[in-house]
Structure formats: structure tokens, C-alpha cells
Amino acid sequence: MFREATRRNEKRVSVQTLHRYRDSVSKFLGFCAERFRLQKMAKVTDKHLRAYVEWRRENGIAEKTIKEDLAAVRFFHRYTGSERRLAPNEAFGLRPTPQGGVDRAWTEGEFEKMTALAERLGREDVAAAMGLARHSGLRIHECVRLNRADAEEALRTGVLTVKGKGGRIREIPLRPRAKEILRAACDRASERRKLFVSEGEKAHVVIKRIQAFIERHRETVTEKEREVNLTFHGLRHLYAREEYQERVRPVHGRRARRDAALRVAELLGHGRAEVTQIYIGKEE
């Protein structure tokens, strides 16, 4: 099933998303096998989805994660040959993910503390990846799959070319700090083709390793009275907020804000100005 979905995917989702979907579906099928003795994905029905949603809720899993699980199930289900159409999230009482809401952007203090901790523990890979997300807005899989040759070219031109979700290519002007991080990463990877992935290593393993470090230490660096779990993705929020403010500060008016939001969306690898609002939160 995974091989067939990969073959017929036609870039609908990234390779990283495929691996994440596979992990989610493996958990789902394990649950169905134990609870219903179900063996074939093609026989999945809304009954199985409803039971899985209830089970995940009982175990304290966030609704956002549950919705990602169901997205994975639906994705692979379409490649089973089944003519059955699985119900949407609303049928299981799953509400749409709110736009904005909790401020997920790291503070500069949180970023500096986590970076210092990573460097002190010898995790230059974590410090470098976080730095590229914070200063260039890269997604974690975009950081991890960076080639040394592409990084060296970016150091020469001052512009980093990135292939993001859905094969969308964007060009990111490098901040001075981003150049320093890339240069140091190139030096550490002088014998490797990839900046973060060693020969024989899998990219998704490296990604999980970086994410696990942040999850393990985030309570140590999170500022008091902040009701948010720091994630790698939150560094993109900080980058987006700065880029937006830099563009909107010298000018005024609705058109200026719209133009700034669109440019930031492009820098993040999105095509719609509305997406920027998710990253920058409510404007003062």
C-alpha cells in the first residue's frame, strides 16, 4: 500500500509527509487489528474511524493530531481500490483548526536559551537547524535535506533556493546570521553531500532526532506563564513576524499590509496572503 501510494502520489504530498502518514496509519491499523481484528485497509469504515477517534481522545491526544491521523488514513485508503468514501472530520465531532489562536512564535529569549543548550550538549545539528528556521523560515524537512552544494551556492549569491511542499520552489534572501550558520554547517559537513544527514542515514530519522531534542528540553527554556508547547515550526512564526513587520512598518494602509502579507507567504513557501495571518497572529 505504501509503495503504491508513493508511486501514484504525483507530488500531492512531500516524501516527509508520506513517512509521517505511514507512521500514523501503522498506529491506526494496529488499533483496528486489536479492537476489530481488521486486517485490510480497504475494509475500513466510519465505525473504525469513530472508535479510533474516541480512543485517541481518551488517551489525551490533541484534536489537531487526531485530524492528522485521519488525513493519513484517508490518503492511503484511496489507493486500496475501495469505493467506500470515508466521512469528513465533522462527522466525528472534530472542529476546524482555528486560525491564529495560541501564539506559537518563540521569543528571542527562548530561542537563545535553546540554542545555547544545544551547543553546550554538543548538538550543533539542532542549533544549526533551529537557526535556519528562525532566520530563513525553513521547515524542518527543508533544513534536513539541504545539500552542501546548494548551501555553498547560496553563500556565493546571498540567496537560498529551496524546494518546499508540493515541489514549490522559492528563493530566500539570506540574513547575515543565516550565512554564518550555513557556512559553519558546510565546514562540519565537508566530507558529506548533505549538511545534516550522514551517508546511510535516513532523513526522517534525523528529523525525529531534532524534534525529540526540542520536546525534551522545551519546558526548561519556555518563559513563565506562556501556554504553548514550543515546536520547531514555531521558529517559522518568529521569522514570519519579523519579515512582516519589516515590510509594513515604513508604509501604511490596507494595501501595504496585503502586499507585505503576500511577500511573507511567498518566503514561507505559501501562495496566499491569508496564510501569513496564521504565523503573525493578531496585529496590534
CSV table of C-alpha atoms in Angstrom, one decimal, residues 133-262:
chain,number,residue,atom,x,y,z
A,133,ALA,CA,14.2,28.1,10.7
A,134,ARG,CA,14.5,31.2,12.8
A,135,HIS,CA,16.5,33.3,10.3
A,136,SER,CA,15.3,31.8,7.0
A,137,GLY,CA,11.9,30.4,7.7
A,138,LEU,CA,12.8,26.9,6.7
A,139,ARG,CA,10.6,23.9,7.5
A,140,ILE,CA,12.4,21.1,9.4
A,141,HIS,CA,12.4,18.8,6.3
A,142,GLU,CA,13.8,21.7,4.2
A,143,CYS,CA,16.7,22.1,6.6
A,144,VAL,CA,17.5,18.4,6.9
A,145,ARG,CA,17.6,17.8,3.1
A,146,LEU,CA,19.9,20.7,2.3
A,147,ASN,CA,22.8,19.8,0.1
A,148,ARG,CA,26.2,21.2,0.8
A,149,ALA,CA,26.5,22.3,-2.9
A,150,ASP,CA,23.2,24.3,-2.6
A,151,ALA,CA,24.4,25.9,0.6
A,152,GLU,CA,27.7,26.9,-0.9
A,153,GLU,CA,25.9,28.4,-3.9
A,154,ALA,CA,23.7,30.3,-1.5
A,155,LEU,CA,26.7,31.7,0.3
A,156,ARG,CA,28.1,32.9,-3.1
A,157,THR,CA,24.8,34.5,-4.2
A,158,GLY,CA,23.2,35.5,-0.9
A,159,VAL,CA,20.0,33.7,-1.9
A,160,LEU,CA,19.0,30.2,-0.8
A,161,THR,CA,16.9,28.3,-3.3
A,162,VAL,CA,14.5,25.9,-1.5
A,163,LYS,CA,12.2,23.2,-2.8
A,164,GLY,CA,9.3,23.0,-0.4
A,165,LYS,CA,5.9,21.4,-0.1
A,166,GLY,CA,4.3,20.2,-3.4
A,167,GLY,CA,7.6,20.9,-5.2
A,168,ARG,CA,7.1,24.6,-4.8
A,169,ILE,CA,10.5,26.4,-5.3
A,170,ARG,CA,11.2,29.7,-3.6
A,171,GLU,CA,14.2,32.0,-3.2
A,172,ILE,CA,15.1,33.3,0.3
A,173,PRO,CA,17.4,36.2,0.7
A,174,LEU,CA,20.0,35.3,3.4
A,175,ARG,CA,20.2,37.3,6.5
A,176,PRO,CA,23.8,37.7,7.8
A,177,ARG,CA,23.2,35.3,10.7
A,178,ALA,CA,21.8,32.7,8.3
A,179,LYS,CA,25.0,33.0,6.2
A,180,GLU,CA,27.1,32.3,9.3
A,181,ILE,CA,25.0,29.3,10.2
A,182,LEU,CA,25.2,27.9,6.7
A,183,ARG,CA,29.0,28.5,6.5
A,184,ALA,CA,29.6,26.7,9.8
A,185,ALA,CA,27.3,23.8,8.7
A,186,CYS,CA,29.2,23.4,5.4
A,187,ASP,CA,32.5,23.3,7.3
A,188,ARG,CA,31.2,20.5,9.6
A,189,ALA,CA,29.8,18.6,6.6
A,190,SER,CA,33.0,18.9,4.5
A,191,GLU,CA,33.1,15.2,3.8
A,192,ARG,CA,29.3,14.8,3.3
A,193,ARG,CA,26.9,15.6,0.5
A,194,LYS,CA,24.1,16.6,2.9
A,195,LEU,CA,24.5,19.2,5.7
A,196,PHE,CA,22.6,17.3,8.3
A,197,VAL,CA,22.3,13.7,7.0
A,198,SER,CA,25.3,11.3,7.1
A,199,GLU,CA,25.8,8.6,4.5
A,200,GLY,CA,23.5,5.7,5.1
A,201,GLU,CA,21.3,7.7,7.4
A,202,LYS,CA,17.5,8.4,6.7
A,203,ALA,CA,16.3,12.0,6.7
A,204,HIS,CA,13.2,11.2,8.7
A,205,VAL,CA,15.3,9.7,11.5
A,206,VAL,CA,17.4,12.9,11.7
A,207,ILE,CA,14.1,15.0,11.7
A,208,LYS,CA,12.7,13.0,14.6
A,209,ARG,CA,16.0,13.3,16.5
A,210,ILE,CA,15.9,17.1,16.2
A,211,GLN,CA,12.3,17.3,17.2
A,212,ALA,CA,12.9,15.0,20.2
A,213,PHE,CA,15.6,17.3,21.5
A,214,ILE,CA,13.2,20.3,21.4
A,215,GLU,CA,10.4,18.3,23.1
A,216,ARG,CA,12.7,17.0,25.8
A,217,HIS,CA,14.1,20.4,26.7
A,218,ARG,CA,11.3,22.9,25.9
A,219,GLU,CA,10.0,23.2,29.4
A,220,THR,CA,13.4,24.3,30.5
A,221,VAL,CA,13.5,27.3,28.2
A,222,THR,CA,9.8,28.3,27.9
A,223,GLU,CA,9.2,31.6,29.6
A,224,LYS,CA,6.8,31.7,32.5
A,225,GLU,CA,3.1,32.0,32.0
A,226,ARG,CA,3.4,31.0,28.3
A,227,GLU,CA,0.7,28.5,27.5
A,228,VAL,CA,2.4,27.0,24.4
A,229,ASN,CA,4.5,23.9,23.6
A,230,LEU,CA,7.5,25.1,21.7
A,231,THR,CA,7.9,23.3,18.4
A,232,PHE,CA,10.4,23.6,15.6
A,233,HIS,CA,7.6,25.1,13.4
A,234,GLY,CA,7.2,27.9,15.9
A,235,LEU,CA,10.5,29.3,14.8
A,236,ARG,CA,9.0,29.9,11.3
A,237,HIS,CA,6.4,32.0,13.1
A,238,LEU,CA,9.1,34.2,14.7
A,239,TYR,CA,10.8,34.6,11.2
A,240,ALA,CA,7.4,35.5,9.6
A,241,ARG,CA,6.6,38.1,12.2
A,242,GLU,CA,9.9,39.9,11.7
A,243,GLU,CA,9.7,39.8,8.0
A,244,TYR,CA,6.1,41.2,8.0
A,245,GLN,CA,6.9,44.0,10.5
A,246,GLU,CA,9.9,45.0,8.5
A,247,ARG,CA,7.8,45.4,5.3
A,248,VAL,CA,4.8,47.0,6.9
A,249,ARG,CA,6.5,49.5,9.3
A,250,PRO,CA,7.7,52.0,6.6
A,251,VAL,CA,4.3,52.2,4.9
A,252,HIS,CA,0.7,52.3,5.9
A,253,GLY,CA,-2.7,51.2,4.7
A,254,ARG,CA,-4.6,48.1,3.9
A,255,ARG,CA,-2.9,47.6,0.5
A,256,ALA,CA,0.6,47.8,2.2
A,257,ARG,CA,-0.4,45.2,4.7
A,258,ARG,CA,-1.8,42.9,2.0
A,259,ASP,CA,1.4,43.3,-0.1
A,260,ALA,CA,3.6,42.6,3.0
A,261,ALA,CA,1.5,39.5,3.9
A,262,LEU,CA,1.7,38.1,0.3
